[in-house]
Amino acid sequence: MLFELELRAATEKAMQELYDITVSPDDIAINETRKDFEGDLTVVVFNLAKLTRQSPDALGKNVGDWLQEHCGEVLSYNVVKGFLNVVVKTEAWQNVYSEASLDKTLGRVSINANVSKHPVLVEYSSPNTNKPLHLGHVRNNFLGYAIAEILNATGNPVRKVNLINDRGIHICKSMLAWMKNGNGETPESTGIKGDHLVGKYYVEFDKLYKAEIVQLMESGIAEDVAKKTAPSIIEAQDLLLKWESHDAATVQLWETMNSWVYKGFDATYKMMGVSFDKFYYESETYLLGKGIVLEGLEKSVFYKKEDGSVWIDLTEEGLDQKLLIRADGTSVYITQDLGTAKMRYEETKFTKLIYVVGNEQEYHFKVLRAIMKRLGYDWWNELQHLSYAMVDLPSGKMKSREGTVVDADDLMQEMIDDAKKITQELGKIDDFESEEANALYHMIGMGALKYFILKIDPEKRMMFNPADSIDFNGNTGPFIQYTYARIRSVIRKGVQYKNLTGYESFNTVTYKSINRKEKDLMKIILDYPFQLGDAAEKLSPAIIANYVYELAKAFNQFYHENAIVDESQTDTSMFRMHLSNQCARIIKMAFALLGIQVPERM
RNA sequence: GAUUCCGUAGCUCAGCUGGAUAGAGCAUCUGCCUUCUAAGCAGACGGUCAGGCGUUCGAAUCGCCUCGGGAUCACCA
């Protein structure tokens, strides 16, 4: 909040001079003044009053007098039931507004001036190559992309990385089913997108496997035994062993099927509008942890059991004993992660490594941090887990093996189709060429989907009901895109018909008759850098999303009560054009951070 | 069982480092397009902030307990 720090400091000084009492700045509570009272900022004086043994009202009055006398920015004040409401001079708002609008980034650099040259790594997406992406991945991808953009906007160099899980039993299952029933099918021969084709065989494998289990159980075998001894799972495990021993035919099929999947993922990522600076593949990193294990044993951080398995005891940290190397010498998932983290640090000297991963892996990342700390890497604390909750369907959890998923490609296509339908019904862009129109449908459909997902706090589980389509009215992406398009339209008309050029360099300080809605809008505009800083600190794109909504709403209120283009009042028009333009700039910039584009017309 | 996250209007969500009368959107109902884009604006309706106890001048917000939901506690990844 603008002027918060100044007011805090001034209040502290007032207490010192008036009462000779030293208060810590943390003890001074400052809020935005509620709409129903006069004022901009409010000092809550109850705890200060206690120190002076005065009534809150009397103290409020004394401090208010002092502020009015000593602070150039303070116009007046009023005290209501222990709340000191301070009115900041309009001139002061205008000065800051004028300065901020000259800044191309609207104040972003000032937030974080002394950042390191070393990058922040954001790892997200991290798909398995045995099935197409679904709604859960959509949340991951949107979040990861947005958080990388937000960190970048606050001055951090960012690298987006993707660790693809391309090896393991899951891909062997798809391979096996394809070998048995594939008849040489390819994406080209079937016209099916590569990731979907491979996913189809994964589901087939699972059906067969389940049927075998049922059969075994009917012949009197216990469930857990049946699960381990079903012929198809044995075959899949054999296939994995063959892969690990570099069997040529197996490796070739693995490469072929993975290449189908990558082609499919590329298309999906492109549709999503997300990108990566670097891809890592688990088939290349899964052996990296061995060095860490040796190091841990040497430092006696790890210990070896009689069977040869390697462990760490984390009970002091409130965690458990954790396995790092199996008795047969193979490594487990966390061992790979330890090795990968170390390699990345050596490569990049990252200032932070942010893992965008679902909250079911919170324990895993606690363990990861704890082990790195024990091993003495002082950057252990820079490993951060951006944890997000699952997406719920009304029917319960999504299970890709059972086919109860919302497929990412289908969902995006539906959103774009809905956008097309609604746009055509409104009939505002009938003059668009088809290519231009399709780009707009894509923009709106994806905007609706991204905003729908990103406006929700990552920590909270979100409910998605495929039966109710995502809204295009109210607190939605299209509402905000629409506000942008409307501003652009008004500005175009102002320039075209009323010759209001040069509004961008209009000296806004000279405009004296600011009204209530203009000021409200100005205050929200000036809050942008603070919101951005908050979003970066909390790793929460939802803060940006909710802020832009407030901004768009404030603009719409202003728009309805004030004529922007008015030939008789050039100054007023110029000021309002300037204000509208600033508003549009922020909407565009902030939405870009969320990966959402805005149209000139819709 | 242990750890952890969550529970706010019929539905989807803000607000949570303690502050004034708890906010939006959707849904339902009512107004506003021969002035700049009505995907908009204005209004009505809708709340025991899961429940209880405590701390405090003050609790949706902090602490404890209970209830309800999720996740995790694997020689899976």
XYZ file of C-alpha atoms (C1' of nucleotides) in Angstrom:
679
model
C 0.000 0.000 0.000
C 1.329 3.395 -1.008
C 2.290 5.787 1.806
C 2.094 2.981 4.345
C 5.786 3.065 5.207
C 5.830 6.846 5.347
C 2.833 6.950 7.643
C 4.286 4.282 9.877
C 7.521 6.202 10.229
C 5.679 9.459 10.850
C 3.484 7.910 13.512
C 6.524 6.489 15.228
C 8.102 9.909 15.257
C 4.910 11.529 16.532
C 4.826 9.118 19.480
C 8.427 9.943 20.241
C 7.982 13.693 20.132
C 4.571 13.956 21.725
C 4.924 11.362 24.476
C 8.583 10.439 24.525
C 7.537 6.864 23.896
C 9.490 4.606 21.556
C 7.268 2.201 19.679
C 8.472 -0.411 17.283
C 7.120 0.029 13.752
C 5.587 -3.437 13.962
C 3.288 -2.267 16.715
C 1.680 0.326 14.490
C -1.224 -1.124 12.562
C -2.024 0.642 9.317
C -4.923 -0.277 7.083
C -6.610 1.044 4.056
C -9.527 3.205 5.159
C -12.869 1.544 4.736
C -15.007 2.905 1.957
C -17.687 4.307 4.272
C -15.285 6.663 6.043
C -13.438 9.675 4.833
C -9.731 9.065 4.389
C -7.092 7.055 2.571
C -5.103 5.315 5.289
C -6.097 4.457 8.831
C -3.896 4.197 11.893
C -5.366 1.883 14.498
C -4.505 3.599 17.751
C -5.788 1.240 20.464
C -2.479 -0.285 21.441
C -0.741 3.093 21.250
C -3.378 4.577 23.502
C -2.668 1.905 26.048
C 0.967 2.981 26.236
C 0.047 6.612 26.866
C -2.867 5.818 29.162
C -5.006 8.139 27.130
C -8.300 7.389 25.465
C -7.929 6.235 21.869
C -9.906 9.226 20.671
C -7.713 11.744 22.479
C -4.518 10.102 21.287
C -5.867 9.894 17.754
C -6.542 13.582 17.807
C -3.072 14.444 19.095
C -1.294 12.247 16.587
C -3.587 13.505 13.841
C -2.712 17.122 14.665
C 0.973 16.281 14.666
C 0.764 14.513 11.304
C -1.159 17.342 9.744
C 1.425 19.819 10.913
C 4.590 17.851 10.119
C 3.728 15.770 7.060
C 3.442 17.556 3.768
C 1.344 14.773 2.273
C -1.349 14.847 4.949
C -4.330 17.035 4.164
C -6.615 16.303 7.094
C -7.746 13.597 9.468
C -10.693 12.412 11.492
C -10.964 10.083 14.453
C -13.818 7.613 14.665
C -14.025 5.154 17.572
C -10.271 4.808 17.916
C -9.451 4.789 14.236
C -7.357 7.664 12.960
C -8.336 8.200 9.345
C -5.764 10.161 7.418
C -6.568 11.971 4.205
C -3.626 12.193 1.853
C -3.491 15.270 -0.368
C -4.718 14.598 -3.879
C -1.613 16.372 -5.050
C 0.541 13.718 -3.388
C -1.362 10.926 -5.152
C -0.996 12.753 -8.414
C 2.728 13.243 -8.003
C 3.304 9.567 -7.456
C 0.927 8.690 -10.259
C 2.763 10.967 -12.611
C 6.149 9.481 -11.729
C 4.912 5.902 -11.915
C 3.376 6.360 -15.338
C 6.733 7.429 -16.743
C 8.205 4.124 -15.654
C 7.908 1.517 -18.380
C 7.603 -1.269 -15.856
C 5.267 0.655 -13.561
C 7.613 0.418 -10.656
C 8.628 -3.210 -10.815
C 12.364 -2.653 -10.577
C 12.061 -0.642 -7.416
C 10.691 -3.706 -5.673
C 13.817 -5.731 -5.963
C 16.744 -3.599 -6.996
C 19.589 -5.696 -5.658
C 18.879 -9.121 -7.045
C 21.497 -11.658 -7.949
C 22.695 -12.399 -11.460
C 22.246 -16.088 -10.755
C 18.948 -17.535 -11.869
C 15.905 -18.816 -10.103
C 15.035 -22.247 -11.484
C 11.381 -23.087 -11.759
C 10.732 -26.741 -12.427
C 7.227 -27.494 -13.568
C 5.090 -29.750 -15.723
C 7.279 -32.857 -15.238
C 5.003 -35.252 -17.120
C 5.179 -39.029 -17.407
C 5.468 -40.232 -20.965
C 2.825 -42.922 -20.763
C -0.304 -40.812 -21.052
C -1.616 -37.432 -22.213
C -1.865 -34.426 -19.925
C -5.016 -33.946 -17.862
C -6.599 -31.227 -15.767
C -4.163 -31.728 -12.878
C -1.256 -31.056 -15.240
C -3.089 -28.020 -16.522
C -3.055 -26.489 -13.061
C 0.614 -27.355 -12.723
C 1.598 -25.853 -16.072
C -0.353 -22.646 -15.632
C 0.973 -22.170 -12.107
C 4.564 -22.908 -13.042
C 4.547 -20.606 -16.023
C 2.878 -17.798 -14.088
C 5.150 -17.999 -11.088
C 8.201 -17.923 -13.346
C 6.876 -14.816 -15.082
C 6.064 -13.137 -11.783
C 9.532 -13.765 -10.409
C 11.019 -12.500 -13.628
C 8.918 -9.342 -13.416
C 10.284 -8.611 -9.964
C 13.794 -8.616 -11.332
C 14.956 -12.221 -10.974
C 16.502 -13.959 -13.925
C 14.420 -17.111 -14.292
C 14.928 -20.421 -16.021
C 11.957 -22.633 -16.643
C 12.885 -26.284 -16.589
C 11.004 -29.498 -17.214
C 12.141 -32.867 -15.881
C 10.458 -35.471 -18.019
C 9.842 -38.826 -16.450
C 10.615 -40.902 -19.508
C 11.669 -44.170 -17.900
C 10.247 -46.741 -15.539
C 7.600 -49.370 -15.283
C 4.771 -47.107 -16.459
C 6.153 -46.611 -19.962
C 6.972 -50.324 -20.150
C 3.296 -51.049 -19.581
C 2.290 -49.004 -22.621
C 5.065 -50.584 -24.656
C 3.979 -54.081 -23.723
C 0.348 -53.507 -24.632
C 1.406 -52.005 -27.941
C 3.665 -54.974 -28.699
C 0.783 -57.342 -28.043
C -2.153 -55.575 -29.668
C -0.674 -52.666 -31.526
C -0.513 -54.207 -34.989
C 2.110 -51.632 -35.827
C -0.196 -48.669 -35.197
C 1.436 -45.239 -35.268
C 0.106 -41.713 -34.840
C 0.385 -41.316 -38.601
C -1.482 -44.514 -39.457
C -4.299 -43.859 -37.000
C -4.470 -40.090 -37.023
C -4.363 -40.185 -33.215
C -2.159 -37.668 -31.403
C 0.954 -39.483 -30.154
C 0.451 -39.005 -26.429
C -3.148 -40.147 -26.718
C -2.150 -43.236 -28.665
C 0.381 -44.259 -26.030
C -2.158 -43.467 -23.322
C -4.655 -45.766 -25.010
C -2.238 -48.686 -24.637
C -1.573 -47.786 -21.032
C -5.281 -48.104 -20.315
C -5.367 -51.396 -22.241
C -2.539 -52.763 -20.181
C -4.339 -51.828 -17.007
C -7.543 -53.542 -18.100
C -5.696 -56.745 -18.864
C -3.753 -56.555 -15.605
C -6.926 -56.006 -13.573
C -8.637 -58.932 -15.316
C -5.698 -61.175 -14.495
C -5.843 -60.165 -10.852
C -9.543 -60.969 -10.672
C -8.914 -64.339 -12.285
C -6.115 -65.194 -9.884
C -8.195 -64.167 -6.905
C -11.041 -66.373 -8.077
C -8.649 -69.264 -8.053
C -8.027 -68.538 -4.387
C -4.913 -66.385 -4.450
C -4.723 -63.411 -2.093
C -5.038 -59.955 -3.628
C -1.582 -58.672 -2.778
C 0.010 -61.835 -4.125
C -2.130 -61.676 -7.260
C -1.019 -58.104 -7.884
C 2.597 -59.148 -7.809
C 2.311 -62.367 -9.794
C -0.083 -61.460 -12.607
C 1.604 -62.457 -15.892
C 1.386 -59.001 -17.450
C 3.115 -57.228 -14.575
C 5.893 -59.811 -14.653
C 6.293 -59.156 -18.346
C 6.412 -55.405 -17.790
C 9.112 -55.825 -15.178
C 11.107 -58.007 -17.541
C 10.800 -55.323 -20.161
C 12.153 -52.737 -17.723
C 15.135 -54.989 -16.986
C 15.746 -55.348 -20.699
C 15.643 -51.579 -21.048
C 18.095 -51.147 -18.216
C 20.482 -53.615 -19.828
C 20.280 -51.617 -23.077
C 18.542 -54.314 -25.098
C 18.569 -52.818 -28.583
C 15.021 -53.637 -29.673
C 13.554 -52.500 -26.362
C 15.447 -49.237 -26.371
C 14.377 -48.608 -29.913
C 10.702 -49.126 -29.207
C 11.043 -46.954 -26.111
C 12.572 -44.188 -28.177
C 9.922 -44.477 -30.854
C 6.988 -44.384 -28.481
C 8.489 -41.549 -26.455
C 9.012 -39.548 -29.621
C 5.291 -39.897 -30.367
C 4.513 -38.620 -26.921
C 6.899 -35.658 -27.196
C 5.294 -34.575 -30.411
C 1.926 -34.691 -28.691
C 3.218 -32.783 -25.658
C 4.707 -30.119 -27.902
C 1.292 -29.490 -29.402
C -0.331 -29.377 -25.968
C 2.281 -27.002 -24.564
C 1.909 -24.788 -27.577
C -1.839 -24.678 -27.097
C -1.328 -23.884 -23.406
C 1.139 -21.160 -24.238
C 3.799 -22.481 -21.860
C 7.461 -22.923 -22.625
C 10.698 -24.198 -21.129
C 14.303 -23.085 -21.283
C 15.601 -26.560 -20.663
C 14.398 -30.151 -20.644
C 15.889 -32.796 -18.419
C 15.165 -36.475 -18.939
C 15.098 -38.933 -16.127
C 16.704 -41.565 -18.300
C 19.744 -39.297 -18.199
C 19.582 -38.173 -14.573
C 18.463 -41.297 -12.734
C 21.978 -42.423 -11.968
C 23.094 -39.018 -10.647
C 22.342 -39.789 -7.031
C 25.097 -42.358 -6.620
C 27.736 -39.708 -5.955
C 25.602 -38.188 -3.241
C 25.240 -41.564 -1.589
C 28.989 -42.124 -1.440
C 29.437 -38.624 -0.062
C 26.806 -39.222 2.611
C 28.409 -42.493 3.657
C 31.836 -40.875 3.917
C 30.458 -38.083 6.071
C 28.557 -40.688 8.126
C 25.325 -38.869 7.415
C 24.046 -42.103 5.868
C 24.489 -45.633 7.123
C 24.534 -49.054 5.523
C 22.464 -51.965 6.710
C 23.683 -55.553 6.605
C 21.775 -56.268 3.423
C 23.665 -53.465 1.697
C 20.825 -50.932 1.586
C 21.647 -47.332 2.481
C 19.536 -45.237 4.867
C 19.332 -41.923 6.658
C 17.747 -41.424 10.046
C 15.718 -38.213 10.069
C 13.795 -38.834 13.259
C 15.437 -35.810 14.886
C 13.751 -33.629 12.274
C 10.432 -35.274 13.009
C 10.664 -37.379 9.866
C 11.428 -41.076 9.475
C 14.162 -43.420 8.453
C 14.484 -43.035 4.731
C 15.862 -45.462 2.186
C 18.331 -44.132 -0.381
C 19.738 -47.235 -2.061
C 17.997 -50.592 -2.274
C 19.738 -53.762 -1.221
C 20.219 -54.619 -4.899
C 22.134 -51.385 -5.401
C 19.517 -49.523 -7.427
C 18.529 -46.027 -6.447
C 15.128 -44.686 -5.497
C 13.392 -41.523 -6.593
C 14.695 -39.247 -3.884
C 18.272 -40.246 -4.589
C 17.856 -39.049 -8.149
C 16.394 -35.796 -6.919
C 19.336 -35.210 -4.594
C 21.760 -35.762 -7.432
C 19.802 -33.583 -9.820
C 19.599 -30.714 -7.334
C 23.346 -30.830 -6.759
C 24.099 -30.950 -10.461
C 21.846 -28.000 -11.096
C 23.467 -25.981 -8.353
C 26.887 -26.658 -9.781
C 25.639 -25.739 -13.241
C 23.805 -22.547 -12.417
C 24.482 -21.461 -8.809
C 20.734 -20.899 -8.611
C 19.445 -18.506 -5.971
C 16.315 -20.616 -5.661
C 15.053 -23.879 -7.065
C 11.290 -23.951 -7.042
C 9.564 -27.267 -7.606
C 5.986 -26.908 -8.780
C 4.592 -30.227 -7.634
C 1.311 -31.393 -6.120
C 0.833 -31.363 -2.370
C 0.927 -35.142 -2.160
C 4.699 -34.777 -2.351
C 5.124 -32.386 0.565
C 6.758 -35.072 2.640
C 9.170 -35.893 -0.165
C 10.432 -32.325 -0.373
C 10.753 -32.013 3.390
C 12.995 -35.053 3.292
C 14.942 -33.678 0.344
C 15.658 -30.400 2.146
C 16.533 -32.159 5.366
C 19.056 -34.429 3.661
C 20.750 -31.557 1.847
C 20.974 -29.679 5.126
C 22.558 -32.681 6.839
C 25.051 -33.024 4.022
C 26.093 -29.455 4.683
C 24.936 -27.717 1.524
C 24.169 -24.202 2.667
C 21.697 -23.724 -0.175
C 19.337 -26.389 1.165
C 16.943 -23.640 2.215
C 16.685 -22.356 -1.355
C 15.003 -25.576 -2.424
C 11.358 -24.637 -2.310
C 8.273 -26.654 -2.991
C 5.411 -24.720 -4.539
C 2.738 -27.099 -3.492
C -0.731 -27.015 -4.943
C -3.810 -29.023 -4.155
C -5.578 -31.436 -6.421
C -8.382 -30.550 -8.769
C -11.592 -32.277 -7.741
C -14.321 -33.471 -10.001
C -17.864 -33.848 -8.669
C -17.426 -37.608 -9.039
C -14.283 -37.554 -6.900
C -10.655 -37.902 -7.820
C -9.377 -38.183 -11.355
C -7.826 -41.537 -12.159
C -6.120 -41.805 -15.493
C -5.964 -45.584 -15.391
C -9.723 -45.746 -15.121
C -10.331 -43.081 -17.685
C -12.098 -40.726 -15.237
C -10.014 -37.754 -16.275
C -10.603 -34.407 -17.840
C -8.231 -34.478 -20.766
C -6.229 -31.281 -21.252
C -6.513 -31.191 -25.031
C -10.264 -31.806 -24.971
C -10.823 -29.216 -22.274
C -8.896 -26.520 -24.105
C -10.718 -27.241 -27.341
C -14.075 -27.012 -25.588
C -13.141 -23.655 -24.102
C -12.159 -22.320 -27.505
C -15.356 -23.634 -29.067
C -17.410 -21.952 -26.331
C -15.561 -18.700 -26.923
C -16.357 -18.959 -30.620
C -20.020 -19.588 -29.999
C -20.439 -16.684 -27.593
C -18.438 -14.293 -29.762
C -20.479 -15.143 -32.823
C -23.743 -14.693 -30.940
C -22.673 -11.195 -29.913
C -21.705 -10.447 -33.493
C -19.236 -7.677 -32.755
C -16.420 -8.926 -34.923
C -18.264 -9.998 -38.040
C -15.739 -8.047 -40.089
C -12.771 -10.171 -38.873
C -10.898 -12.443 -41.266
C -11.177 -16.078 -40.204
C -7.563 -16.283 -39.087
C -7.950 -13.217 -36.905
C -11.213 -14.533 -35.511
C -9.683 -17.911 -34.676
C -6.839 -16.219 -32.845
C -9.422 -14.306 -30.820
C -11.409 -17.442 -29.933
C -8.204 -19.042 -28.770
C -7.293 -15.995 -26.702
C -10.681 -15.820 -25.027
C -11.130 -19.541 -24.441
C -7.672 -19.941 -22.970
C -8.065 -16.708 -21.025
C -11.210 -18.061 -19.407
C -9.528 -21.351 -18.512
C -6.293 -19.860 -17.196
C -8.045 -17.248 -15.132
C -10.477 -19.819 -13.743
C -7.578 -21.905 -12.493
C -5.119 -19.219 -11.462
C -7.499 -17.052 -9.464
C -7.703 -19.788 -6.860
C -5.068 -19.933 -4.143
C -2.696 -22.806 -5.051
C -3.010 -24.312 -1.565
C -6.730 -24.791 -1.914
C -8.342 -27.714 -3.561
C -10.417 -26.563 -6.440
C -13.630 -27.975 -7.736
C -14.170 -28.377 -11.438
C -17.482 -29.519 -12.764
C -17.209 -30.474 -16.440
C -20.993 -30.337 -16.735
C -21.139 -26.587 -15.942
C -19.152 -24.749 -18.536
C -16.699 -22.155 -17.302
C -18.266 -18.713 -17.185
C -17.461 -15.805 -19.461
C -19.260 -13.209 -17.306
C -18.438 -11.793 -13.896
C -15.142 -12.570 -12.219
C -13.584 -14.211 -15.269
C -10.789 -13.834 -17.765
C -13.058 -12.691 -20.603
C -14.539 -9.968 -18.388
C -11.073 -8.529 -17.925
C -10.133 -9.033 -21.568
C -13.345 -7.266 -22.469
C -12.479 -4.333 -20.228
C -9.135 -4.068 -21.990
C -10.727 -4.171 -25.435
C -13.211 -1.515 -24.388
C -10.474 0.809 -23.155
C -8.597 0.359 -26.403
C -11.731 1.098 -28.366
C -12.447 4.283 -26.421
C -8.891 5.481 -26.820
C -8.959 4.787 -30.552
C -12.114 6.848 -30.888
C -10.711 9.688 -28.823
C -7.702 9.889 -31.076
C -9.553 9.311 -34.308
C -12.596 11.531 -33.913
C -11.624 14.107 -31.320
C -7.953 14.354 -32.179
C -6.893 13.661 -28.596
C -3.324 12.719 -29.448
C -0.486 13.045 -26.994
C -2.529 11.808 -24.028
C 0.352 9.557 -22.993
C 2.570 12.528 -22.259
C -0.192 14.663 -20.743
C 1.000 16.292 -17.537
C -1.488 14.756 -15.145
C -0.331 16.861 -12.210
C -1.988 19.902 -13.728
C -5.431 18.313 -13.613
C -7.060 19.668 -10.464
C -10.635 18.453 -10.348
C -10.247 14.761 -9.647
C -13.513 13.079 -8.697
C -14.198 10.077 -6.507
C -14.151 7.369 -9.189
C -11.042 8.816 -10.814
C -9.234 8.775 -7.507
C -10.378 5.246 -6.660
C -9.050 4.037 -9.981
C -5.787 5.920 -9.546
C -5.208 4.357 -6.135
C -5.702 0.862 -7.493
C -3.337 1.575 -10.375
C -0.703 2.732 -7.911
C -1.101 -0.432 -5.906
C 0.154 -2.659 -8.732
C 3.835 -2.836 -7.720
C 2.856 -3.766 -4.174
C 0.569 -6.541 -5.351
C 3.232 -7.833 -7.697
C 5.761 -7.900 -4.868
C 3.311 -9.741 -2.671
C 2.578 -12.309 -5.373
C 6.288 -12.933 -5.900
C 6.948 -13.305 -2.201
C 4.060 -15.681 -1.635
C 4.493 -17.476 -4.961
C 0.836 -16.884 -5.664
C -0.492 -15.919 -9.102
C -3.929 -15.738 -7.462
C -2.913 -12.411 -5.921
C -2.316 -10.970 -9.389
C -5.545 -12.443 -10.741
C -7.663 -11.009 -7.962
C -5.926 -7.660 -8.210
C -6.571 -7.328 -11.947
C -10.212 -8.121 -11.331
C -10.451 -5.270 -8.820
C -8.757 -2.974 -11.308
C -11.102 -3.899 -14.148
C -14.114 -3.445 -11.907
C -12.894 -0.028 -10.788
C -12.378 0.971 -14.403
C -15.867 -0.122 -15.391
C -17.382 1.923 -12.579
C -15.332 4.944 -13.585
C -16.294 4.423 -17.231
C -19.986 4.351 -16.502
C -19.996 7.553 -14.518
C -17.584 9.609 -16.595
C -17.479 10.466 -20.253
C -13.882 9.943 -21.281
C -14.014 11.604 -24.650
C -15.650 15.040 -24.484
C -14.752 17.754 -26.935
C -15.637 20.664 -24.681
C -13.242 19.634 -21.896
C -9.862 18.836 -23.378
C -8.002 18.662 -20.057
C -10.554 16.346 -18.545
C -10.512 14.125 -21.600
C -6.751 14.028 -21.723
C -6.542 13.101 -18.067
C -9.151 10.382 -18.433
C -7.490 9.035 -21.554
C -4.227 8.902 -19.633
C -5.876 7.126 -16.710
C -7.613 4.648 -19.016
C -4.398 3.973 -20.845
C -2.517 3.261 -17.617
C -5.271 0.907 -16.657
C -4.984 -0.922 -19.977
C -1.211 -1.154 -19.662
C -1.478 -2.807 -16.287
C -4.171 -5.218 -17.394
C -2.012 -6.252 -20.319
C 1.168 -6.583 -18.253
C -0.438 -8.380 -15.342
C -2.335 -10.764 -17.594
C 0.874 -11.514 -19.473
C 2.292 -12.687 -16.144
C -0.562 -15.171 -15.962
C 0.054 -16.227 -19.547
C -3.172 -14.594 -20.717
C -3.279 -12.405 -23.802
C -5.624 -9.476 -24.311
C -7.362 -8.476 -27.572
C -7.688 -5.041 -29.151
C -11.269 -5.860 -30.029
C -13.727 -8.524 -28.965
C -2.660 -44.103 14.779
C 0.950 -39.840 13.518
C 1.925 -35.520 10.569
C -0.102 -31.829 7.508
C -3.583 -28.854 4.520
C -8.591 -27.413 4.192
C -13.978 -26.096 6.115
C -16.625 -18.459 4.837
C -23.917 -17.067 1.195
C -27.631 -22.450 -2.584
C -22.797 -23.016 -5.871
C -17.455 -21.278 -7.061
C -14.151 -18.314 -4.458
C -11.704 -13.468 -1.944
C -10.492 -11.706 2.903
C -6.410 -14.651 7.343
C 1.292 -11.110 9.707
C -5.910 -9.681 15.041
C -9.201 -3.996 13.909
C -14.778 -0.438 12.159
C -21.271 -3.019 9.689
C -17.437 -10.309 6.666
C -16.726 -9.145 0.368
C -17.067 -10.692 -5.044
C -18.962 -13.703 -9.069
C -22.649 -17.399 -10.494
C -27.823 -18.571 -9.705
C -32.940 -15.898 -8.669
C -35.612 -11.119 -9.055
C -35.606 -5.504 -10.709
C -33.838 -1.259 -13.408
C -30.196 0.989 -17.348
C -28.041 0.540 -24.647
C -30.718 6.922 -30.858
C -23.222 9.331 -25.542
C -17.088 6.504 -25.866
C -17.969 -1.915 -26.730
C -24.429 -4.031 -22.216
C -18.871 -10.252 -22.150
C -20.980 -3.947 -18.850
C -23.267 -0.821 -14.725
C -26.782 -0.085 -10.564
C -30.041 -2.441 -6.999
C -32.721 -6.591 -4.236
C -32.297 -11.418 -2.068
C -28.856 -14.557 0.447
C -24.051 -15.622 6.490
C -24.236 -18.980 13.794
C -17.119 -17.459 8.911
C -18.113 -26.191 10.700
C -18.909 -26.359 16.401
C -16.970 -25.306 21.372
C -13.509 -23.201 24.811
C -9.520 -19.772 25.505
C -6.093 -15.267 24.714
C -7.417 -9.867 23.800
C -10.040 -3.411 24.484
C -11.189 -6.204 19.860
C -11.150 -12.988 16.718
C -13.325 -15.361 10.123
C -7.978 -14.284 11.266
C -4.025 -16.482 17.000
C -4.055 -21.132 20.597
C -6.413 -25.735 22.369
C -10.361 -29.450 21.771
C -14.317 -31.804 18.808
C -16.653 -32.843 14.055
C -16.188 -33.239 8.615
C -13.043 -33.637 4.024
C -8.167 -34.310 1.439
C -3.012 -35.665 1.290
C 1.220 -38.080 3.282
C 3.653 -41.475 6.657
C 6.516 -47.458 0.685
C 12.802 -51.226 -1.170
C 6.255 -46.558 -6.190
C 7.634 -42.617 -9.211
